[in-house]
PDB file of C-alpha atoms in Angstrom:
ATOM      1  CA  MET A  23      31.801  17.078  44.914  1.00  0.00           C
ATOM      2  CA  ASP A  24      35.479  16.312  44.338  1.00  0.00           C
ATOM      3  CA  LYS A  25      36.426  17.104  40.723  1.00  0.00           C
ATOM      4  CA  SER A  26      38.640  14.035  40.381  1.00  0.00           C
ATOM      5  CA  LYS A  27      35.706  11.777  41.284  1.00  0.00           C
ATOM      6  CA  ILE A  28      33.511  13.535  38.749  1.00  0.00           C
ATOM      7  CA  GLN A  29      36.172  13.058  36.065  1.00  0.00           C
ATOM      8  CA  SER A  30      36.480   9.345  36.851  1.00  0.00           C
ATOM      9  CA  LEU A  31      32.692   8.989  36.722  1.00  0.00           C
ATOM     10  CA  ILE A  32      32.554  10.803  33.380  1.00  0.00           C
ATOM     11  CA  ALA A  33      35.085   8.336  31.992  1.00  0.00           C
ATOM     12  CA  ILE A  34      32.936   5.400  33.134  1.00  0.00           C
ATOM     13  CA  ILE A  35      29.855   7.033  31.621  1.00  0.00           C
ATOM     14  CA  HIS A  36      31.461   7.285  28.199  1.00  0.00           C
ATOM     15  CA  GLN A  37      33.148   3.890  28.342  1.00  0.00           C
ATOM     16  CA  GLU A  38      30.386   1.774  29.893  1.00  0.00           C
ATOM     17  CA  LEU A  39      27.043   3.552  30.184  1.00  0.00           C
ATOM     18  CA  ILE A  40      26.517   5.387  26.893  1.00  0.00           C
ATOM     19  CA  PRO A  41      27.466   2.491  24.585  1.00  0.00           C
ATOM     20  CA  ASN A  42      25.263  -0.011  26.432  1.00  0.00           C
ATOM     21  CA  PHE A  43      22.297   2.003  27.719  1.00  0.00           C
ATOM     22  CA  VAL A  44      19.235   1.792  25.490  1.00  0.00           C
ATOM     23  CA  ILE A  45      16.112   3.856  26.137  1.00  0.00           C
ATOM     24  CA  GLU A  46      13.084   4.560  23.985  1.00  0.00           C
ATOM     25  CA  SER A  47      10.210   7.009  24.267  1.00  0.00           C
ATOM     26  CA  VAL A  48       7.271   5.192  22.712  1.00  0.00           C
ATOM     27  CA  HIS A  49       4.705   7.866  23.553  1.00  0.00           C
ATOM     28  CA  PRO A  50       5.403  11.439  24.780  1.00  0.00           C
ATOM     29  CA  HIS A  51       2.738  11.144  27.514  1.00  0.00           C
ATOM     30  CA  ASN A  52       4.041   7.849  28.927  1.00  0.00           C
ATOM     31  CA  PRO A  53       7.306   7.136  30.774  1.00  0.00           C
ATOM     32  CA  ILE A  54      10.219   6.172  28.556  1.00  0.00           C
ATOM     33  CA  GLU A  55      11.155   2.494  28.382  1.00  0.00           C
ATOM     34  CA  VAL A  56      14.602   1.209  29.322  1.00  0.00           C
ATOM     35  CA  ARG A  57      15.603  -1.587  26.969  1.00  0.00           C
ATOM     36  CA  ALA A  58      19.103  -2.243  28.327  1.00  0.00           C
ATOM     37  CA  ILE A  59      21.246  -1.019  31.227  1.00  0.00           C
ATOM     38  CA  PRO A  60      24.824  -2.153  31.879  1.00  0.00           C
ATOM     39  CA  SER A  61      25.883  -3.596  35.228  1.00  0.00           C
ATOM     40  CA  PRO A  62      26.432  -2.280  37.894  1.00  0.00           C
ATOM     41  CA  TRP A  63      24.348   0.779  36.969  1.00  0.00           C
ATOM     42  CA  GLU A  64      20.916   0.950  38.640  1.00  0.00           C
ATOM     43  CA  LEU A  65      17.729   2.565  37.359  1.00  0.00           C
ATOM     44  CA  LEU A  66      16.257   5.093  39.827  1.00  0.00           C
ATOM     45  CA  GLY A  67      13.304   6.280  37.798  1.00  0.00           C
ATOM     46  CA  THR A  68      11.842   7.242  34.453  1.00  0.00           C
ATOM     47  CA  GLY A  69       9.901  10.208  33.136  1.00  0.00           C
ATOM     48  CA  ASN A  70       8.198  10.950  29.839  1.00  0.00           C
ATOM     49  CA  TYR A  71      11.462  12.087  28.257  1.00  0.00           C
ATOM     50  CA  ALA A  72      14.360  10.821  30.365  1.00  0.00           C
ATOM     51  CA  ALA A  73      15.664   8.143  32.728  1.00  0.00           C
ATOM     52  CA  VAL A  74      17.753   8.595  35.871  1.00  0.00           C
ATOM     53  CA  VAL A  75      20.446   6.071  36.806  1.00  0.00           C
ATOM     54  CA  VAL A  76      23.108   5.774  39.491  1.00  0.00           C
ATOM     55  CA  HIS A  77      26.444   3.956  39.823  1.00  0.00           C
ATOM     56  CA  PRO A  78      26.862   2.218  43.225  1.00  0.00           C
ATOM     57  CA  GLU A  79      30.401   3.587  43.613  1.00  0.00           C
ATOM     58  CA  TYR A  80      29.116   7.160  43.154  1.00  0.00           C
ATOM     59  CA  PRO A  81      25.922   7.251  45.252  1.00  0.00           C
ATOM     60  CA  ASP A  82      25.909  11.054  45.656  1.00  0.00           C
ATOM     61  CA  VAL A  83      25.394  11.805  41.957  1.00  0.00           C
ATOM     62  CA  VAL A  84      22.903  10.663  39.342  1.00  0.00           C
ATOM     63  CA  VAL A  85      22.965  10.558  35.575  1.00  0.00           C
ATOM     64  CA  LYS A  86      19.889  11.783  33.727  1.00  0.00           C
ATOM     65  CA  MET A  87      19.667  10.615  30.127  1.00  0.00           C
ATOM     66  CA  TYR A  88      17.126  11.924  27.632  1.00  0.00           C
ATOM     67  CA  ALA A  89      15.592   9.576  25.109  1.00  0.00           C
ATOM     68  CA  PRO A  90      16.615  10.250  21.488  1.00  0.00           C
ATOM     69  CA  GLY A  91      14.481  12.920  19.854  1.00  0.00           C
ATOM     70  CA  ARG A  92      12.837  14.089  23.056  1.00  0.00           C
ATOM     71  CA  PRO A  93      12.991  17.781  24.069  1.00  0.00           C
ATOM     72  CA  GLY A  94      14.030  19.383  27.331  1.00  0.00           C
ATOM     73  CA  PHE A  95      17.765  18.813  27.626  1.00  0.00           C
ATOM     74  CA  GLU A  96      18.911  22.290  26.567  1.00  0.00           C
ATOM     75  CA  GLU A  97      16.251  23.980  28.685  1.00  0.00           C
ATOM     76  CA  GLU A  98      17.111  21.955  31.798  1.00  0.00           C
ATOM     77  CA  LEU A  99      20.811  22.643  31.350  1.00  0.00           C
ATOM     78  CA  GLU A 100      20.076  26.376  31.049  1.00  0.00           C
ATOM     79  CA  VAL A 101      18.131  26.281  34.323  1.00  0.00           C
ATOM     80  CA  TYR A 102      20.977  24.561  36.178  1.00  0.00           C
ATOM     81  CA  GLN A 103      23.479  27.033  34.769  1.00  0.00           C
ATOM     82  CA  ARG A 104      21.388  29.922  36.088  1.00  0.00           C
ATOM     83  CA  LEU A 105      20.824  28.292  39.477  1.00  0.00           C
ATOM     84  CA  GLY A 106      24.466  27.497  40.133  1.00  0.00           C
ATOM     85  CA  SER A 107      24.941  26.025  43.606  1.00  0.00           C
ATOM     86  CA  HIS A 108      22.115  26.200  46.162  1.00  0.00           C
ATOM     87  CA  PRO A 109      21.351  23.774  49.022  1.00  0.00           C
ATOM     88  CA  ALA A 110      17.678  23.340  48.084  1.00  0.00           C
ATOM     89  CA  PHE A 111      18.372  22.423  44.451  1.00  0.00           C
ATOM     90  CA  SER A 112      20.360  19.813  42.623  1.00  0.00           C
ATOM     91  CA  GLU A 113      23.475  20.941  40.758  1.00  0.00           C
ATOM     92  CA  CYS A 114      24.806  20.054  37.323  1.00  0.00           C
ATOM     93  CA  PHE A 115      28.420  18.821  37.264  1.00  0.00           C
ATOM     94  CA  TYR A 116      28.586  17.765  33.608  1.00  0.00           C
ATOM     95  CA  ALA A 117      26.448  17.868  30.465  1.00  0.00           C
ATOM     96  CA  HIS A 118      26.892  16.197  27.094  1.00  0.00           C
ATOM     97  CA  ASP A 119      24.480  15.423  24.248  1.00  0.00           C
ATOM     98  CA  GLY A 120      21.289  14.701  26.175  1.00  0.00           C
ATOM     99  CA  LEU A 121      23.077  13.600  29.348  1.00  0.00           C
ATOM    100  CA  LEU A 122      23.316  15.409  32.693  1.00  0.00           C
ATOM    101  CA  VAL A 123      25.404  14.492  35.734  1.00  0.00           C
ATOM    102  CA  LEU A 124      23.587  15.905  38.757  1.00  0.00           C
ATOM    103  CA  LYS A 125      23.931  16.110  42.521  1.00  0.00           C
ATOM    104  CA  ARG A 126      21.634  13.503  44.012  1.00  0.00           C
ATOM    105  CA  LEU A 127      18.881  14.761  46.287  1.00  0.00           C
ATOM    106  CA  PHE A 128      17.760  12.456  49.082  1.00  0.00           C
ATOM    107  CA  GLY A 129      14.459  12.724  50.889  1.00  0.00           C
ATOM    108  CA  VAL A 130      10.724  12.002  50.812  1.00  0.00           C
ATOM    109  CA  THR A 131       8.315  13.913  48.597  1.00  0.00           C
ATOM    110  CA  LEU A 132       5.635  15.867  50.413  1.00  0.00           C
ATOM    111  CA  TYR A 133       3.124  13.694  48.568  1.00  0.00           C
ATOM    112  CA  ASP A 134       4.623  10.562  50.151  1.00  0.00           C
ATOM    113  CA  CYS A 135       4.912  12.313  53.521  1.00  0.00           C
ATOM    114  CA  LEU A 136       1.129  12.679  53.520  1.00  0.00           C
ATOM    115  CA  HIS A 137       0.715   9.006  52.685  1.00  0.00           C
ATOM    116  CA  ARG A 138       3.156   7.871  55.389  1.00  0.00           C
ATOM    117  CA  GLY A 139       1.938  10.253  58.069  1.00  0.00           C
ATOM    118  CA  LEU A 140       5.310  11.987  58.350  1.00  0.00           C
ATOM    119  CA  ARG A 141       5.090  15.437  59.893  1.00  0.00           C
ATOM    120  CA  ILE A 142       6.012  18.271  57.532  1.00  0.00           C
ATOM    121  CA  PRO A 143       7.223  21.172  59.695  1.00  0.00           C
ATOM    122  CA  PRO A 144       6.741  24.795  58.581  1.00  0.00           C
ATOM    123  CA  LYS A 145      10.518  25.062  58.087  1.00  0.00           C
ATOM    124  CA  VAL A 146      10.224  22.779  55.058  1.00  0.00           C
ATOM    125  CA  ILE A 147       7.644  25.059  53.439  1.00  0.00           C
ATOM    126  CA  LYS A 148       9.724  28.147  54.206  1.00  0.00           C
ATOM    127  CA  ASP A 149      12.870  26.532  52.773  1.00  0.00           C
ATOM    128  CA  ILE A 150      11.071  25.846  49.514  1.00  0.00           C
ATOM    129  CA  ASP A 151       9.683  29.381  49.477  1.00  0.00           C
ATOM    130  CA  TYR A 152      13.184  30.822  49.910  1.00  0.00           C
ATOM    131  CA  ALA A 153      14.527  28.522  47.213  1.00  0.00           C
ATOM    132  CA  LEU A 154      11.866  29.637  44.722  1.00  0.00           C
ATOM    133  CA  ASP A 155      12.586  33.276  45.566  1.00  0.00           C
ATOM    134  CA  TYR A 156      16.267  32.587  44.891  1.00  0.00           C
ATOM    135  CA  ALA A 157      15.371  31.061  41.524  1.00  0.00           C
ATOM    136  CA  ARG A 158      13.483  34.231  40.611  1.00  0.00           C
ATOM    137  CA  THR A 159      16.596  36.298  41.339  1.00  0.00           C
ATOM    138  CA  ARG A 160      18.391  34.096  38.782  1.00  0.00           C
ATOM    139  CA  ARG A 161      15.873  35.110  36.072  1.00  0.00           C
ATOM    140  CA  LEU A 162      13.881  31.896  36.432  1.00  0.00           C
ATOM    141  CA  TYR A 163      10.145  31.321  36.783  1.00  0.00           C
ATOM    142  CA  PRO A 164       9.191  28.535  39.231  1.00  0.00           C
ATOM    143  CA  HIS A 165       6.632  26.418  37.435  1.00  0.00           C
ATOM    144  CA  ASP A 166       4.828  23.152  38.157  1.00  0.00           C
ATOM    145  CA  VAL A 167       5.943  23.054  41.809  1.00  0.00           C
ATOM    146  CA  HIS A 168       3.673  20.565  43.588  1.00  0.00           C
ATOM    147  CA  GLY A 169       3.743  17.810  46.207  1.00  0.00           C
ATOM    148  CA  LYS A 170       5.523  15.291  44.000  1.00  0.00           C
ATOM    149  CA  ASN A 171       8.232  17.765  42.940  1.00  0.00           C
ATOM    150  CA  VAL A 172       9.372  18.917  46.393  1.00  0.00           C
ATOM    151  CA  MET A 173      10.925  16.852  49.173  1.00  0.00           C
ATOM    152  CA  MET A 174      11.744  16.851  52.852  1.00  0.00           C
ATOM    153  CA  PHE A 175      15.136  15.668  54.114  1.00  0.00           C
ATOM    154  CA  GLU A 176      16.174  15.941  57.755  1.00  0.00           C
ATOM    155  CA  GLY A 177      13.587  18.658  58.363  1.00  0.00           C
ATOM    156  CA  ARG A 178      14.627  20.805  55.380  1.00  0.00           C
ATOM    157  CA  GLY A 179      12.841  21.503  52.119  1.00  0.00           C
ATOM    158  CA  LEU A 180      14.187  20.608  48.673  1.00  0.00           C
ATOM    159  CA  VAL A 181      13.000  21.343  45.128  1.00  0.00           C
ATOM    160  CA  VAL A 182      13.392  18.323  42.866  1.00  0.00           C
ATOM    161  CA  ASP A 183      12.050  19.219  39.433  1.00  0.00           C
ATOM    162  CA  ILE A 184      13.245  22.448  37.792  1.00  0.00           C
ATOM    163  CA  SER A 185      12.726  21.417  34.167  1.00  0.00           C
ATOM    164  CA  ASP A 186       9.920  23.967  33.565  1.00  0.00           C
ATOM    165  CA  PHE A 187      11.573  26.957  35.235  1.00  0.00           C
ATOM    166  CA  LEU A 188      12.052  28.792  31.918  1.00  0.00           C
ATOM    167  CA  GLN A 189       8.303  28.989  31.316  1.00  0.00           C
ATOM    168  CA  GLN A 190       7.137  32.530  32.003  1.00  0.00           C
ATOM    169  CA  GLU A 191       3.475  31.552  32.223  1.00  0.00           C
ATOM    170  CA  LYS A 192       2.113  32.154  35.724  1.00  0.00           C
ATOM    171  CA  CYS A 193       1.692  28.997  37.799  1.00  0.00           C
ATOM    172  CA  SER A 194      -0.183  28.971  41.116  1.00  0.00           C
ATOM    173  CA  LYS A 195       0.373  25.333  42.123  1.00  0.00           C
ATOM    174  CA  TRP A 196       2.846  26.108  44.900  1.00  0.00           C
ATOM    175  CA  ASP A 197       0.715  28.943  46.268  1.00  0.00           C
ATOM    176  CA  ASP A 198      -2.306  26.635  46.282  1.00  0.00           C
ATOM    177  CA  LEU A 199      -0.328  23.921  48.062  1.00  0.00           C
ATOM    178  CA  LYS A 200       0.888  26.394  50.689  1.00  0.00           C
ATOM    179  CA  ARG A 201      -2.663  27.595  51.266  1.00  0.00           C
ATOM    180  CA  ALA A 202      -3.832  24.011  51.838  1.00  0.00           C
ATOM    181  CA  TYR A 203      -0.848  23.399  54.121  1.00  0.00           C
ATOM    182  CA  TYR A 204      -1.608  26.277  56.479  1.00  0.00           C
ATOM    183  CA  LEU A 205      -5.424  26.037  56.378  1.00  0.00           C
ATOM    184  CA  ILE A 206      -5.882  22.261  56.477  1.00  0.00           C
ATOM    185  CA  TYR A 207      -2.680  20.274  56.958  1.00  0.00           C
ATOM    186  CA  LEU A 208      -1.056  22.164  59.846  1.00  0.00           C
ATOM    187  CA  PRO A 209      -4.102  22.364  62.184  1.00  0.00           C
ATOM    188  CA  ILE A 210      -5.368  18.827  61.439  1.00  0.00           C
ATOM    189  CA  PHE A 211      -2.991  16.399  59.723  1.00  0.00           C
ATOM    190  CA  TYR A 212       0.206  17.649  61.377  1.00  0.00           C
ATOM    191  CA  THR A 213      -1.249  17.383  64.877  1.00  0.00           C
ATOM    192  CA  LEU A 214      -2.936  14.000  64.418  1.00  0.00           C
ATOM    193  CA  ARG A 215      -0.254  12.520  62.101  1.00  0.00           C
ATOM    194  CA  LEU A 216      -2.975  11.198  59.831  1.00  0.00           C
ATOM    195  CA  ARG A 217      -2.038   8.913  56.976  1.00  0.00           C
ATOM    196  CA  VAL A 218      -3.718   9.571  53.658  1.00  0.00           C
ATOM    197  CA  PRO A 219      -4.280   6.612  51.287  1.00  0.00           C
ATOM    198  CA  TYR A 220      -2.817   7.022  47.796  1.00  0.00           C
ATOM    199  CA  ALA A 221      -6.305   6.527  46.353  1.00  0.00           C
ATOM    200  CA  LEU A 222      -7.555   9.606  48.197  1.00  0.00           C
ATOM    201  CA  LEU A 223      -4.433  11.603  47.318  1.00  0.00           C
ATOM    202  CA  ASN A 224      -4.896  10.756  43.647  1.00  0.00           C
ATOM    203  CA  THR A 225      -8.553  11.761  43.826  1.00  0.00           C
ATOM    204  CA  VAL A 226      -7.615  15.130  45.338  1.00  0.00           C
ATOM    205  CA  ARG A 227      -4.900  15.611  42.709  1.00  0.00           C
ATOM    206  CA  LYS A 228      -7.251  14.822  39.807  1.00  0.00           C
ATOM    207  CA  THR A 229     -10.003  17.026  41.250  1.00  0.00           C
ATOM    208  CA  TYR A 230      -7.557  19.905  41.626  1.00  0.00           C
ATOM    209  CA  ARG A 231      -6.373  19.494  38.027  1.00  0.00           C
ATOM    210  CA  PHE A 232      -9.979  19.422  36.811  1.00  0.00           C
ATOM    211  CA  ILE A 233     -10.842  22.604  38.727  1.00  0.00           C
ATOM    212  CA  ARG A 234      -7.757  24.348  37.332  1.00  0.00           C
ATOM    213  CA  PHE A 235      -8.700  23.215  33.827  1.00  0.00           C
ATOM    214  CA  ILE A 236     -12.287  24.500  34.125  1.00  0.00           C
ATOM    215  CA  SER A 237     -11.286  27.781  35.782  1.00  0.00           C
ATOM    216  CA  GLY A 238      -8.677  28.363  33.088  1.00  0.00           C
ATOM    217  CA  HIS A 239     -11.270  27.975  30.344  1.00  0.00           C
ATOM    218  CA  ILE A 240     -13.735  30.228  32.165  1.00  0.00           C
ATOM    219  CA  LEU A 241     -11.077  32.910  32.584  1.00  0.00           C
ATOM    220  CA  ALA A 242     -10.122  32.655  28.913  1.00  0.00           C
ATOM    221  CA  PHE A 243     -13.796  32.991  27.932  1.00  0.00           C
ATOM    222  CA  ILE A 244     -14.199  36.099  30.110  1.00  0.00           C
ATOM    223  CA  ASN A 245     -11.043  37.623  28.620  1.00  0.00           C
ATOM    224  CA  ARG A 246     -12.372  37.029  25.101  1.00  0.00           C
ATOM    225  CA  LEU A 247     -15.673  38.690  26.017  1.00  0.00           C
ATOM    226  CA  MET A 248     -13.875  41.661  27.543  1.00  0.00           C
ATOM    227  CA  GLY A 249     -11.710  41.920  24.436  1.00  0.00           C
ATOM    228  CA  LYS A 250     -14.766  41.983  22.175  1.00  0.00           C
ATOM    229  CA  LYS A 251     -16.396  44.679  24.308  1.00  0.00           C
ATOM    230  CA  SER A 252     -13.245  46.784  24.138  1.00  0.00           C
ATOM    231  CA  LEU A 253     -13.217  46.526  20.332  1.00  0.00           C
ATOM    232  CA  LYS A 254     -16.880  47.630  20.131  1.00  0.00           C
ATOM    233  CA  ASN A 255     -16.212  50.610  22.361  1.00  0.00           C
TER     234      ASN A 255
END
């Protein structure tokens, strides 16, 4: 994006947005609450720690603001610094005290594609695969990549959420999603353009999380048993 436009937006952020934007994180497991937002800024969404807003005169960038006292800002900034510029990821143009100015990503999440019956071509999956491989070359560890965190735009794949990419713990969510895509979605849903109700999608998501939770505990139990046997030997 043009540097002069970024500089003018930064000036507006400090003059209008920061002094008049009030957010509060009441509970770390619930989305933050926006108490006040100055006109003409618009709220795009909220997470557990931050809110994302946009100025109508700068539709190609968003401002992500962390609630006071909530973690994640430094880690997210570090991830963007390592990623640099890549077509499948957003890009950080400016950072200051819990605030990030980011390239705006347009598209539909794969989760919503399933609900709307939009066809997800294999190219989208491959794009995301290549993007995650690129992230690994930048000393990052793709984590928590699932249907709500990746998007499709004009037949290409995008990765939306990179906030956990510093976590070195192994995460199989994307591999599991790919497996379901090739075994179930491509031969059935892609061909028939089936629409999946949100209620069913949420049931599948909760069931998957439960299975992961149980399998994780079973694996930990087996590891403890193996550790005890090794000590006895």
